[in-house]
């Protein structure tokens, strides 16, 4: 159950966690991730997570493509995300936003529920994720020039005033 100000602490974290393996997607602590949920097994996972006090699911990267009849291999570290907003569409999809809570080491897999996978997460190696963020450890003075060059090469636009005012962690997680 969330503590004051809605922040979870290490002792608050569940013993089991449903996981959503998704290629090309990364959730970091205190980061935000919008998702469009449409597969039946993940619709069930979101319904089940919404029925819990913590509303947590784990995001992980698969190491390989999914194959019928075989459990998909996963990277050993993921990030638990709390469903902080959701809506259901007329066609039965969920539009959710996850707020990253903490990384976890992937532990033992436990019995599948309603088609989605669950694991015993180990949050202890990442206990620092529950603390207030410190400085980012990178050269803020060089950042705008590097980002502008990257954005130009990729044909992207940026709100440079917002980027320059953002805290280190927000820049890294975004």
Short mmCIF file of N, CA, C and O in Angstrom, two decimals, residues 21 41-42 62-74 117:
data_model
loop_
_atom_site.label_atom_id
_atom_site.label_comp_id
_atom_site.label_asym_id
_atom_site.label_seq_id
_atom_site.Cartn_x
_atom_site.Cartn_y
_atom_site.Cartn_z
N UNK A 21 6.35 -8.26 -20.92
CA UNK A 21 7.54 -8.16 -21.76
C UNK A 21 7.19 -7.39 -23.03
O UNK A 21 6.23 -7.73 -23.72
N UNK A 41 -4.57 -11.40 -22.76
CA UNK A 41 -3.82 -11.74 -21.54
C UNK A 41 -3.35 -10.48 -20.80
O UNK A 41 -3.33 -10.45 -19.57
N UNK A 42 -3.01 -9.43 -21.53
CA UNK A 42 -2.55 -8.20 -20.87
C UNK A 42 -3.72 -7.33 -20.42
O UNK A 42 -3.59 -6.58 -19.47
N UNK A 62 12.11 -8.50 -23.60
CA UNK A 62 12.40 -9.89 -23.98
C UNK A 62 13.75 -9.96 -24.68
O UNK A 62 14.18 -9.00 -25.31
N UNK A 63 14.42 -11.09 -24.55
CA UNK A 63 15.71 -11.27 -25.22
C UNK A 63 15.53 -11.93 -26.58
O UNK A 63 16.49 -12.04 -27.35
N UNK A 64 14.33 -12.39 -26.85
CA UNK A 64 14.04 -13.06 -28.13
C UNK A 64 12.58 -12.84 -28.48
O UNK A 64 11.79 -12.41 -27.65
N UNK A 65 12.24 -13.16 -29.73
CA UNK A 65 10.84 -13.07 -30.15
C UNK A 65 10.03 -14.18 -29.51
O UNK A 65 10.55 -15.25 -29.20
N UNK A 66 8.77 -13.91 -29.32
CA UNK A 66 7.88 -14.92 -28.72
C UNK A 66 7.63 -16.04 -29.74
O UNK A 66 7.45 -15.78 -30.93
N UNK A 67 7.64 -17.27 -29.22
CA UNK A 67 7.38 -18.44 -30.07
C UNK A 67 6.27 -19.26 -29.43
O UNK A 67 6.27 -19.47 -28.21
N UNK A 68 5.34 -19.73 -30.23
CA UNK A 68 4.23 -20.52 -29.66
C UNK A 68 4.73 -21.74 -28.89
O UNK A 68 5.67 -22.41 -29.32
N UNK A 69 4.14 -21.96 -27.73
CA UNK A 69 4.46 -23.13 -26.93
C UNK A 69 5.75 -23.04 -26.14
O UNK A 69 6.16 -24.01 -25.53
N UNK A 70 6.40 -21.88 -26.14
CA UNK A 70 7.67 -21.75 -25.42
C UNK A 70 7.69 -20.42 -24.67
O UNK A 70 7.33 -19.39 -25.22
N UNK A 71 8.12 -20.46 -23.42
CA UNK A 71 8.21 -19.23 -22.63
C UNK A 71 9.28 -18.32 -23.22
O UNK A 71 10.40 -18.77 -23.50
N UNK A 72 8.94 -17.09 -23.42
CA UNK A 72 9.85 -16.10 -23.97
C UNK A 72 10.94 -15.77 -22.96
O UNK A 72 10.66 -15.51 -21.79
N UNK A 73 12.20 -15.80 -23.39
CA UNK A 73 13.31 -15.45 -22.51
C UNK A 73 13.29 -13.94 -22.26
O UNK A 73 12.98 -13.15 -23.15
N UNK A 74 13.63 -13.55 -21.01
CA UNK A 74 13.56 -12.15 -20.60
C UNK A 74 14.90 -11.70 -20.04
O UNK A 74 15.65 -12.50 -19.47
N UNK A 117 2.35 -13.74 -17.36
CA UNK A 117 3.38 -14.33 -16.50
C UNK A 117 3.57 -13.51 -15.24
O UNK A 117 3.43 -12.29 -15.24
#
